Short mmCIF file of C-alpha atoms in Angstrom, two decimals:
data_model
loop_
_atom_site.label_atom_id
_atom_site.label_comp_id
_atom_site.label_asym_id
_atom_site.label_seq_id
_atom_site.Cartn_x
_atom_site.Cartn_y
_atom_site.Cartn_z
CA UNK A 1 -26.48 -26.70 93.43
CA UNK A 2 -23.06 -24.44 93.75
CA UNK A 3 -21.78 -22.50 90.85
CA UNK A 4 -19.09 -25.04 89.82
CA UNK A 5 -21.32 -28.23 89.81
CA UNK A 6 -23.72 -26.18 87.20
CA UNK A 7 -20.48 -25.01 85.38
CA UNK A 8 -19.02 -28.63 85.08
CA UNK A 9 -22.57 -29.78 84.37
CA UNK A 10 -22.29 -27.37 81.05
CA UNK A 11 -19.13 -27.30 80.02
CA UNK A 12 -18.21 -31.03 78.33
CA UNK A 13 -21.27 -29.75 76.25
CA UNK A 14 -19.58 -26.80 74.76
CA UNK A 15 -15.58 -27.59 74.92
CA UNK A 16 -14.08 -30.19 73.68
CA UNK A 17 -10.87 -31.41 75.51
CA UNK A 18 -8.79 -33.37 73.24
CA UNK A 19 -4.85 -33.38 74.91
CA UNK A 20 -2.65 -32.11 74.21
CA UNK A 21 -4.73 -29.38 72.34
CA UNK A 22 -7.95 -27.22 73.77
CA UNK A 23 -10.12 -26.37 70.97
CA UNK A 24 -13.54 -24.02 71.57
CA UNK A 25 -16.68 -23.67 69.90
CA UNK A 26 -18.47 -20.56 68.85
CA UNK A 27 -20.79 -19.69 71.53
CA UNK A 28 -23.56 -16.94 72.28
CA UNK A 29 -24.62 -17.94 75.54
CA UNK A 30 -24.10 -20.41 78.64
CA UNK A 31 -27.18 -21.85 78.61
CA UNK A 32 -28.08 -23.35 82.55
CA UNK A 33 -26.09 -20.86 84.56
CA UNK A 34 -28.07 -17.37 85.60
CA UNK A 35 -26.71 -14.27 84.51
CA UNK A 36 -26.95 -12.66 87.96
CA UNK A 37 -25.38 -15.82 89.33
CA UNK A 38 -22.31 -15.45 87.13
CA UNK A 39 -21.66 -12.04 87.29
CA UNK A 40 -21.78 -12.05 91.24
CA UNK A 41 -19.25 -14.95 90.84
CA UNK A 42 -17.26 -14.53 88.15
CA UNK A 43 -13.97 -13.97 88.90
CA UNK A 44 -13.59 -16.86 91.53
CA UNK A 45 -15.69 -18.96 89.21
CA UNK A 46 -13.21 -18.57 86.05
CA UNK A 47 -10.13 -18.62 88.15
CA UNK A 48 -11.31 -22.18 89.83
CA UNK A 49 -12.65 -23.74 86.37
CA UNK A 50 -9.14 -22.82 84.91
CA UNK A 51 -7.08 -24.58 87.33
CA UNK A 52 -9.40 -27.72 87.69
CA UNK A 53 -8.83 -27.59 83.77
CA UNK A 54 -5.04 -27.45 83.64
CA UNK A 55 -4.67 -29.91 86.66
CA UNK A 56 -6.82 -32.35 84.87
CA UNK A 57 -4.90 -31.83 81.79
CA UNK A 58 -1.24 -30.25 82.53
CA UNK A 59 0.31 -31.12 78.82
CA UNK A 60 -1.53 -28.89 76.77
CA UNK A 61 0.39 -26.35 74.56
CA UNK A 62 -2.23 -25.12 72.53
CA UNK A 63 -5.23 -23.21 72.79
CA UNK A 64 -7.60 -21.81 69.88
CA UNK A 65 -10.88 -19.98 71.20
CA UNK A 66 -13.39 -18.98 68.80
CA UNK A 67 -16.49 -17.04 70.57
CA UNK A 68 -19.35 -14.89 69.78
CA UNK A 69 -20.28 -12.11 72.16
CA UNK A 70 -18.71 -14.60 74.75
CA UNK A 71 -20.13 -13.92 78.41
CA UNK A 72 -17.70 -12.25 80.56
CA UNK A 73 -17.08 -15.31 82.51
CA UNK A 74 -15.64 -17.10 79.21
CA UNK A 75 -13.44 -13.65 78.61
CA UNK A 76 -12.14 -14.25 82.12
CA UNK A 77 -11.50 -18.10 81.51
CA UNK A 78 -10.25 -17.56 78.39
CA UNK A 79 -7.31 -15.18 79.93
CA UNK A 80 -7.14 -17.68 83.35
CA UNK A 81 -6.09 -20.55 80.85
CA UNK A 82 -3.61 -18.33 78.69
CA UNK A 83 -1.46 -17.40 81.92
CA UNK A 84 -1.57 -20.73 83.41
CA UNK A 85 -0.06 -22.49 80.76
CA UNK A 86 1.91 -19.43 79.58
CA UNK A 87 4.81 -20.99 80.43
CA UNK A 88 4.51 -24.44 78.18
CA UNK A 89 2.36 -22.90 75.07
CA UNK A 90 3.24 -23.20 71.53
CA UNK A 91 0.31 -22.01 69.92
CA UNK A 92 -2.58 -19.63 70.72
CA UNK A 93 -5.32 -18.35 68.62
CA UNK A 94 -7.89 -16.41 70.10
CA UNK A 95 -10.87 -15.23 67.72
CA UNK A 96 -13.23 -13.41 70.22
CA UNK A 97 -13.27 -10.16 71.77
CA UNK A 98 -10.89 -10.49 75.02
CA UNK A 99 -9.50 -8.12 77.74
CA UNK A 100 -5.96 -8.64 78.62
CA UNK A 101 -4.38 -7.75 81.68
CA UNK A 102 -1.07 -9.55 81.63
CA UNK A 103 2.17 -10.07 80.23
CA UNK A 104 2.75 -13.24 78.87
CA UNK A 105 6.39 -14.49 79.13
CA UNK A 106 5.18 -17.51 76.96
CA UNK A 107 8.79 -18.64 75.96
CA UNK A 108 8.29 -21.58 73.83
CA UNK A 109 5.24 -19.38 72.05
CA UNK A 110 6.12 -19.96 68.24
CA UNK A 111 2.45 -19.09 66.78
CA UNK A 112 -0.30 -16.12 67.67
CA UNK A 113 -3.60 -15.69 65.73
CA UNK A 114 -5.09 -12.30 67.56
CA UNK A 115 -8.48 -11.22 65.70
CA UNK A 116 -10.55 -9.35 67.46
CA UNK A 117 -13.83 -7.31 66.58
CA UNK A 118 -16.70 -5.57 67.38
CA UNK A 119 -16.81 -3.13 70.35
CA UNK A 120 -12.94 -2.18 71.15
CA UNK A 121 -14.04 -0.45 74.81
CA UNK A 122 -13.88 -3.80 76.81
CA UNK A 123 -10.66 -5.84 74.99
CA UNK A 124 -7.30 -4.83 74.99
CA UNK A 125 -4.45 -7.02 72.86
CA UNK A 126 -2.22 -9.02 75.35
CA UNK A 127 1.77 -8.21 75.79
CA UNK A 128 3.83 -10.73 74.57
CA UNK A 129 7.70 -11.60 74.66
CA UNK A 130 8.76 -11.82 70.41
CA UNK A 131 11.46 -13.60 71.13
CA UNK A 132 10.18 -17.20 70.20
CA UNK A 133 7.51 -16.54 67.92
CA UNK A 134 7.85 -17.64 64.07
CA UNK A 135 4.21 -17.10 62.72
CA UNK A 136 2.21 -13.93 63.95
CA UNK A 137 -1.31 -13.15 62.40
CA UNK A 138 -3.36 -10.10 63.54
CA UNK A 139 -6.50 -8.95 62.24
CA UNK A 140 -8.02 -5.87 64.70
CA UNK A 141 -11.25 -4.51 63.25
CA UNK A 142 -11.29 -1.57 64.96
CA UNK A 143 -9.08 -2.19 68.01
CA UNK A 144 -5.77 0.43 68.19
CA UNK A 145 -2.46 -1.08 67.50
CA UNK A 146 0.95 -0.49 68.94
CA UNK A 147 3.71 -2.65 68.36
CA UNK A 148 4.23 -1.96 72.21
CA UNK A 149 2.38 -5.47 72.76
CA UNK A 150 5.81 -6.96 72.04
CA UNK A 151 7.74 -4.92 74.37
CA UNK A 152 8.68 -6.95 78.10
CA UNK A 153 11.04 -4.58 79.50
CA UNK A 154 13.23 -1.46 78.99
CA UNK A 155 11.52 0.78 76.68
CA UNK A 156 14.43 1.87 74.96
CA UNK A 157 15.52 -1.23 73.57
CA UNK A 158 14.27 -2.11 69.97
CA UNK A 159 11.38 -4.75 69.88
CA UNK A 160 13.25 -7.21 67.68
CA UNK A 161 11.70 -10.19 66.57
CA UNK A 162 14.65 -12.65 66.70
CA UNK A 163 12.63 -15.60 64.95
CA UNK A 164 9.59 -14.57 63.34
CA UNK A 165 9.41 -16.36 59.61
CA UNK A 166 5.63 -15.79 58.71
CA UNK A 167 3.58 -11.88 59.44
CA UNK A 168 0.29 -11.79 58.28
CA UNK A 169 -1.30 -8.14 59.67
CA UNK A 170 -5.27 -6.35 58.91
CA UNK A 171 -6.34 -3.76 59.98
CA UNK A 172 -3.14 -2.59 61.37
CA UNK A 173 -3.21 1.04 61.23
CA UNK A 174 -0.23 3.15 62.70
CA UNK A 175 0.07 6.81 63.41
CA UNK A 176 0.97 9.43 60.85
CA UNK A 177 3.38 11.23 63.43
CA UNK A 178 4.44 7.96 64.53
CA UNK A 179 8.01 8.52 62.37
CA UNK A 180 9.07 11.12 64.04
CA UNK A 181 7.53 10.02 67.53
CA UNK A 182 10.20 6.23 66.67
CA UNK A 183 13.04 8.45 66.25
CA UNK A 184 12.51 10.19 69.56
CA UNK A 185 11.68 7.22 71.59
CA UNK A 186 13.79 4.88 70.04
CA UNK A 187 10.87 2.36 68.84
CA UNK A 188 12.90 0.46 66.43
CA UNK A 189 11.40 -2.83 64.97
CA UNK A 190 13.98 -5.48 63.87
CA UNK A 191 12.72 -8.73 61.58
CA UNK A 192 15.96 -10.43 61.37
CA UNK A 193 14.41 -13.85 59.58
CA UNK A 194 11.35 -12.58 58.26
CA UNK A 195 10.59 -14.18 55.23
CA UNK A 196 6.73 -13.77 54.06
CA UNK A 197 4.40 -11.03 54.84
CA UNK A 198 1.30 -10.36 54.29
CA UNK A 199 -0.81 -6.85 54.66
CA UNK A 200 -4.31 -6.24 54.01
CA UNK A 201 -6.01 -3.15 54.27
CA UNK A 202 -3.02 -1.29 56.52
CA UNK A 203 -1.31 1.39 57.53
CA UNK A 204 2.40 1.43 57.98
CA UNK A 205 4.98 3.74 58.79
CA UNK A 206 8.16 4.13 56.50
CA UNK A 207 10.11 3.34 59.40
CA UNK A 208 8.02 0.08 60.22
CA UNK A 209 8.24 -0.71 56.47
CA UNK A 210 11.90 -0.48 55.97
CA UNK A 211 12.17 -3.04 59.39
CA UNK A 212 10.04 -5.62 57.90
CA UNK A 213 11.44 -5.70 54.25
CA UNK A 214 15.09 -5.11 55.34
CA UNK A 215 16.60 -8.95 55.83
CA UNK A 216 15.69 -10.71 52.22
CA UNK A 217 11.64 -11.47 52.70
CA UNK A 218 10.62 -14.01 49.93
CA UNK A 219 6.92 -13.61 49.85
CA UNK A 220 4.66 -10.32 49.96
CA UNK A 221 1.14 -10.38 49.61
CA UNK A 222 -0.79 -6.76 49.84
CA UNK A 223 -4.32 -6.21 49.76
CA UNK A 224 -5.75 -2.44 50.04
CA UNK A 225 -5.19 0.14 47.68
CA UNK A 226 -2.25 0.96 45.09
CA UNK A 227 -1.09 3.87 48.02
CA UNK A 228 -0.69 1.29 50.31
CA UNK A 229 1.12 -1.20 48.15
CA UNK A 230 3.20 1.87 46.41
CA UNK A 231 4.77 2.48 49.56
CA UNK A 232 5.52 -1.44 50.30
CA UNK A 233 6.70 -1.42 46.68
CA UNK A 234 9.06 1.70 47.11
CA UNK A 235 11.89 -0.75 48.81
CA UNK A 236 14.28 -2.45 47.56
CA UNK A 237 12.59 -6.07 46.38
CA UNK A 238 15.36 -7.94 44.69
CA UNK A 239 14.89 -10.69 47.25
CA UNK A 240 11.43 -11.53 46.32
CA UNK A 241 10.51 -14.69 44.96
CA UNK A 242 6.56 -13.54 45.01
CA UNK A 243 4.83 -10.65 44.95
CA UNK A 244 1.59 -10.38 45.06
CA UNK A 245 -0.76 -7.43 44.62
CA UNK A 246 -4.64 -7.79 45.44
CA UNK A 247 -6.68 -4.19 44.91
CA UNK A 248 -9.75 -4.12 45.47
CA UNK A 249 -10.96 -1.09 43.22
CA UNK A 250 -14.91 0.38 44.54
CA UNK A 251 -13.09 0.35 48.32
CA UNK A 252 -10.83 3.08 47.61
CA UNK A 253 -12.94 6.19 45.44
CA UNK A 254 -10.39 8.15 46.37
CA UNK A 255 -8.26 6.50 43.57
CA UNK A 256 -8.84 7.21 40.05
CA UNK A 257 -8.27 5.41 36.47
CA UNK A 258 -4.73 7.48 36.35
CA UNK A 259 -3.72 6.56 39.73
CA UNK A 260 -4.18 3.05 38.45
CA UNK A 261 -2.21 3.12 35.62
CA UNK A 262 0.47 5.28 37.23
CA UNK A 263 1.37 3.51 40.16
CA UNK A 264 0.40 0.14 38.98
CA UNK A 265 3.04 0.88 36.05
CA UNK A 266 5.45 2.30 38.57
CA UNK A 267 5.17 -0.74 40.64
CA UNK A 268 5.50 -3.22 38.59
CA UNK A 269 8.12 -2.03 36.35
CA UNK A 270 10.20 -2.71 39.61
CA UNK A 271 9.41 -6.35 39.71
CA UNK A 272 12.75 -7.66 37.14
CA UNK A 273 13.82 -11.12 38.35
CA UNK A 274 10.56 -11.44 40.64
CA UNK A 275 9.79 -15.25 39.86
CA UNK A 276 6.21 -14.94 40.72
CA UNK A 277 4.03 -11.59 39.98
CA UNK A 278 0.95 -11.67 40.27
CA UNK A 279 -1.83 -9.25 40.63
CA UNK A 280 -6.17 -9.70 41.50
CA UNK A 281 -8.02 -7.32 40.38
CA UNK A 282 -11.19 -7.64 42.95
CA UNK A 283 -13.40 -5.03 41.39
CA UNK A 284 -16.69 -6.38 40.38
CA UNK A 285 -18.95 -2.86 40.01
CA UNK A 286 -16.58 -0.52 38.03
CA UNK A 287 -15.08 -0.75 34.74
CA UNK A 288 -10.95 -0.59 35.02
CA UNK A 289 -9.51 0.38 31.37
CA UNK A 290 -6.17 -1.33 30.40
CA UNK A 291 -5.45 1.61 28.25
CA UNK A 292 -1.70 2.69 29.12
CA UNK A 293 -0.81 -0.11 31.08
CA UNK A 294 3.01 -1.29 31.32
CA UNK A 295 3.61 -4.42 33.52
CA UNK A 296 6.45 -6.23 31.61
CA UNK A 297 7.62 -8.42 34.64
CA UNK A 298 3.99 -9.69 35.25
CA UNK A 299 3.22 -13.52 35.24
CA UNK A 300 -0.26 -13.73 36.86
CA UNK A 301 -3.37 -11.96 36.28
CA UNK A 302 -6.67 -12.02 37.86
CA UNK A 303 -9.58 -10.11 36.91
CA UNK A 304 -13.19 -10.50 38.71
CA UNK A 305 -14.65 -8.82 35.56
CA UNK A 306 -14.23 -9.56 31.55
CA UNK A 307 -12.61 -7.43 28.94
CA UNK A 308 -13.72 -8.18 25.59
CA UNK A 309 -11.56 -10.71 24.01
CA UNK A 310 -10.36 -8.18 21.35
CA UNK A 311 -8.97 -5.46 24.21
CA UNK A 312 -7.04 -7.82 25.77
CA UNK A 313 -5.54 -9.12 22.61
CA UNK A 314 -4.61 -5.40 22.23
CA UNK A 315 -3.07 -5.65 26.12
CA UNK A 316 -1.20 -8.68 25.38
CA UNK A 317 1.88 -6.67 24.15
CA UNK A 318 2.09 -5.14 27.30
CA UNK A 319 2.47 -8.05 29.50
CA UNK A 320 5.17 -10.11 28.11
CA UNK A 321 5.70 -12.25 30.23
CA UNK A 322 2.40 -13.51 31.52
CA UNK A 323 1.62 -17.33 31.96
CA UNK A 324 -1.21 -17.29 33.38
CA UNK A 325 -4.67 -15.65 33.31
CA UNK A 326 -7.70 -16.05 35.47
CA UNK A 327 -11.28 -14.12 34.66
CA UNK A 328 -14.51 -14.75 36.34
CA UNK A 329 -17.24 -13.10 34.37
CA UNK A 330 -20.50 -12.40 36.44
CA UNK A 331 -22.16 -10.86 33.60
CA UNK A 332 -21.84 -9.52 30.32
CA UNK A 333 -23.74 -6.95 28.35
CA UNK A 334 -25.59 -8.94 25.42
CA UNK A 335 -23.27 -6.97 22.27
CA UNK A 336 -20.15 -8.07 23.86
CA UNK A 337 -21.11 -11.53 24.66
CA UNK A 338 -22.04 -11.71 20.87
CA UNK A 339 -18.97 -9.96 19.81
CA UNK A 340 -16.73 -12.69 21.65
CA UNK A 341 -18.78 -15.65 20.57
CA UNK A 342 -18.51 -14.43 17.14
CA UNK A 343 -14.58 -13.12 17.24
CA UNK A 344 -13.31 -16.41 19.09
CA UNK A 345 -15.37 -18.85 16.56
CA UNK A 346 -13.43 -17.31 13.68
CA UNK A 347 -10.38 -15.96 15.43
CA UNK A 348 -7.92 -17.38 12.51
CA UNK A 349 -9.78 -15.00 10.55
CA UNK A 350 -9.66 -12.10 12.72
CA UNK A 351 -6.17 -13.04 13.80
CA UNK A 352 -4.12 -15.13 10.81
CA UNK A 353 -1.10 -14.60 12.80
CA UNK A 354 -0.60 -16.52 16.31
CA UNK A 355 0.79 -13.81 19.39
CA UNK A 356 3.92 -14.39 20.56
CA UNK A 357 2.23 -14.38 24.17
CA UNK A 358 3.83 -16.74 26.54
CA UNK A 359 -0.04 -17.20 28.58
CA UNK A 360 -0.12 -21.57 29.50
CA UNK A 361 -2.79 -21.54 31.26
CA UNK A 362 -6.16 -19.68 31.72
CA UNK A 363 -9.43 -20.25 33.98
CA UNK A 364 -12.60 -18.64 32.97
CA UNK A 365 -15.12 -18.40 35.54
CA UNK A 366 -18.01 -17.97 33.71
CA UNK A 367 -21.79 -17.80 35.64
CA UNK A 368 -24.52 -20.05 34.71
CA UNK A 369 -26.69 -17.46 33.33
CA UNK A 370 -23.88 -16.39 30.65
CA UNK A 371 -23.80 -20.16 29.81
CA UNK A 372 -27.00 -20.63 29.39
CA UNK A 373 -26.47 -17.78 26.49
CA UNK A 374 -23.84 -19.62 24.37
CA UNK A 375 -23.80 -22.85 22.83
CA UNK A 376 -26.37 -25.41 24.21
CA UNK A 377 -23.92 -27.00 26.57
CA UNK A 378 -20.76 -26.53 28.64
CA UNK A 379 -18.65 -29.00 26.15
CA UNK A 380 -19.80 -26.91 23.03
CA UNK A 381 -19.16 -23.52 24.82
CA UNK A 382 -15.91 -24.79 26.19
CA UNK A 383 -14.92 -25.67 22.51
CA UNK A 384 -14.98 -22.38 21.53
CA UNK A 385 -13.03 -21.02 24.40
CA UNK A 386 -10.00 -23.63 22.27
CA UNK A 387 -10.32 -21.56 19.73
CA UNK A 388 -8.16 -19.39 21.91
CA UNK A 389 -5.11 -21.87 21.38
CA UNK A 390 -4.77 -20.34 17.98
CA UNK A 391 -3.48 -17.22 18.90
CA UNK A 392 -2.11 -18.17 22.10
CA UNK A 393 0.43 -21.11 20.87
CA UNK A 394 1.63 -21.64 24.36
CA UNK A 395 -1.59 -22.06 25.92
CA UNK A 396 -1.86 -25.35 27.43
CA UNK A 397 -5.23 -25.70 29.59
CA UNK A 398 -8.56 -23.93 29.74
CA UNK A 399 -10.29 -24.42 33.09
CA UNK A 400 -13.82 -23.94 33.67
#
């Protein structure tokens, strides 16, 4: 039996074909076909699977792989298919670790999905013309990053990205020097349309920041430390509609309680005429004090831990204009959990005048093993949660 007959024997079990997309499962192995057998034939193998596959099905315009620790034949297949239909795709999403050795002219390419992982040494990122492209995601692990993928041609021309909407980036770390080394070679970035982006855990350059939040973006969502959104923050962000902060505290050490009030403070005292603010607080294993907090533009708040009813009664002043507040408490130490069940039963005693707080709606994520400490059952425990609509007149819905 030849090479291809065990390849087509295999294959309808682990691909499915469904025109005019190609859509792969995650696989960890080929199953019937010997190692030794495909690496002695890989290369013509891959190349003559690819174009039996886009013969037999010439309309396709998308292609999404998803792989683990693919065999190098499916890396090579995986490319083969890419550049054949390079010039007809519209989307391609490739989650596996893959080596690219060609340009892709891809002119009707509108969306990319590039995440790759694991061991960097045998991938490289594909270069692709910008010029069509309106959604880009990239999440690189530990691969290195230039926005050289995007450049097809004189290397003195700025990479601009004449229709790119939608910019989601992780992982994306850029050089230090990398300033001064743009202004010598010339690497300007240009986001003429950009409208939402999204950064998690990055890197950026001024110079690459500036590009992207230079043409009225709407939306910005940053995850990673107050450093990294401080210098997002630092431009001008009058055309935001949302913002949207996510810090994830124990991740960054190198951050203390007065960074967190300082630069949170400094951020979103910036945020007038925002529509949307909104900040998570992901930070499960250290305490965060609101002490000396400022946010008057806020309007969303998430917290993965609780503060005691009667602190954030305190904070309430501070945050103005918040409508909406979301807490998930894990656990609670027994005095506190006391302390609220007691302050929120008699709140109109504690608190005979109603806030003027503008909060409409609030979601409590509370686990089971705090339940099972209150009242005897989710209705009862949930009534005394209303108790909140006392002192919050505004508040419209508690959500368990």
């Amino acid at each position: 039996m030849s090479i291809l007959e065990v390849l087509f024997r295999s294959i309808p079990k682990e691909i499915r074909l469904t025109k005019p997309f190609i859509t792969w499962f995650e696989l960890e192995y080929i199953g019937e076909i010997p190692d030794n057998l495909l690496m002695r034939q890989c290369n013509d193998a891959s190349k003559a699977v690819a174009d039996v596959l886009i013969n037999r099905y010439p309309n396709v315009s998308s292609i999404s792989t998803t792989m683990l620790y693919p065999h190098e034949f499916f890396q090579k297949l995986i490319v083969e298919l890419v550049v054949g239909y390079d010039k007809q795709l519209t989307k391609y999403a490739n989650d596996m670790p893959t080596a690219f050795p060609y340009t892709l002219t891809a002119p009707k390419l509108v969306e990319l999905d590039l995440i790759f992982y694991c061991d960097s040494s045998y991938q490289n990122l594909p270069t692709i013309r910008p010029r069509s492209l309106r959604k880009i995601t990239i999440d690189l692990d530990q691969i290195p990053f230039s926005w050289d993928m995007f450049r097809v041609g004189n290397v003195s021309e700025a990479i601009v990205f004449n229709n790119l909407v939608d910019l989601s980036i992780t992982d994306v770390h850029e050089d230090s020097n990398a300033d001064s080394m743009a202004i010598e070679n010339n690497l300007d970035l240009e986001f003429p349309k950009l409208e939402r982006l999204h950064t998690k855990t990055c890197t950026l350059t001024r110079k690459t920041i500036q590009a992207m939040m230079s043409h009225g973006l709407k939306w910005l969502h940053c995850e990673g430390s107050f450093i990294d959104a401080s210098q997002l923050c630092k431009q001008p962000l009058g055309s935001l509609h949302t913002l949207i902060l996510d810090w994830v505290g124990e991740l960054y050490p190198e951050e203390t309680d007065d960074d967190f009030v300082s630069l949170s403070n400094e951020i979103f005292n910036k945020t007038d005429g925002i529509e949307h603010v909104q900040f998570e607080i992901s930070s499960v294993n250290i305490a965060i004090s609101m002490d000396g907090i400022d946010w008057p533009y806020l309007t969303h708040l998430s917290l993965s831990f609780m503060i005691p009813f009667k602190e954030l009664f305190d904070m309430l002043p501070k945050v103005p204009n918040l409508v909406q507040l979301d807490m998930a408490v894990y656990d609670c130490d027994d005095d506190v959990f006391d302390e609220t069940i007691e302050l929120l039963t008699n709140i109109k005693n504690h608190y005979p005048i109603p806030s003027s707080s503008k909060i409409k709606t609030m979601c409590l994520t509370i686990s089971h093993s705090i339940m099972r400490r209150g009242p005897c059952n989710k209705n009862s425990f949930g009534g005394v949660f209303e108790n909140l609509k006392w002192y919050l007149p505004q508040l419209k819905n508690i959500d368990f």
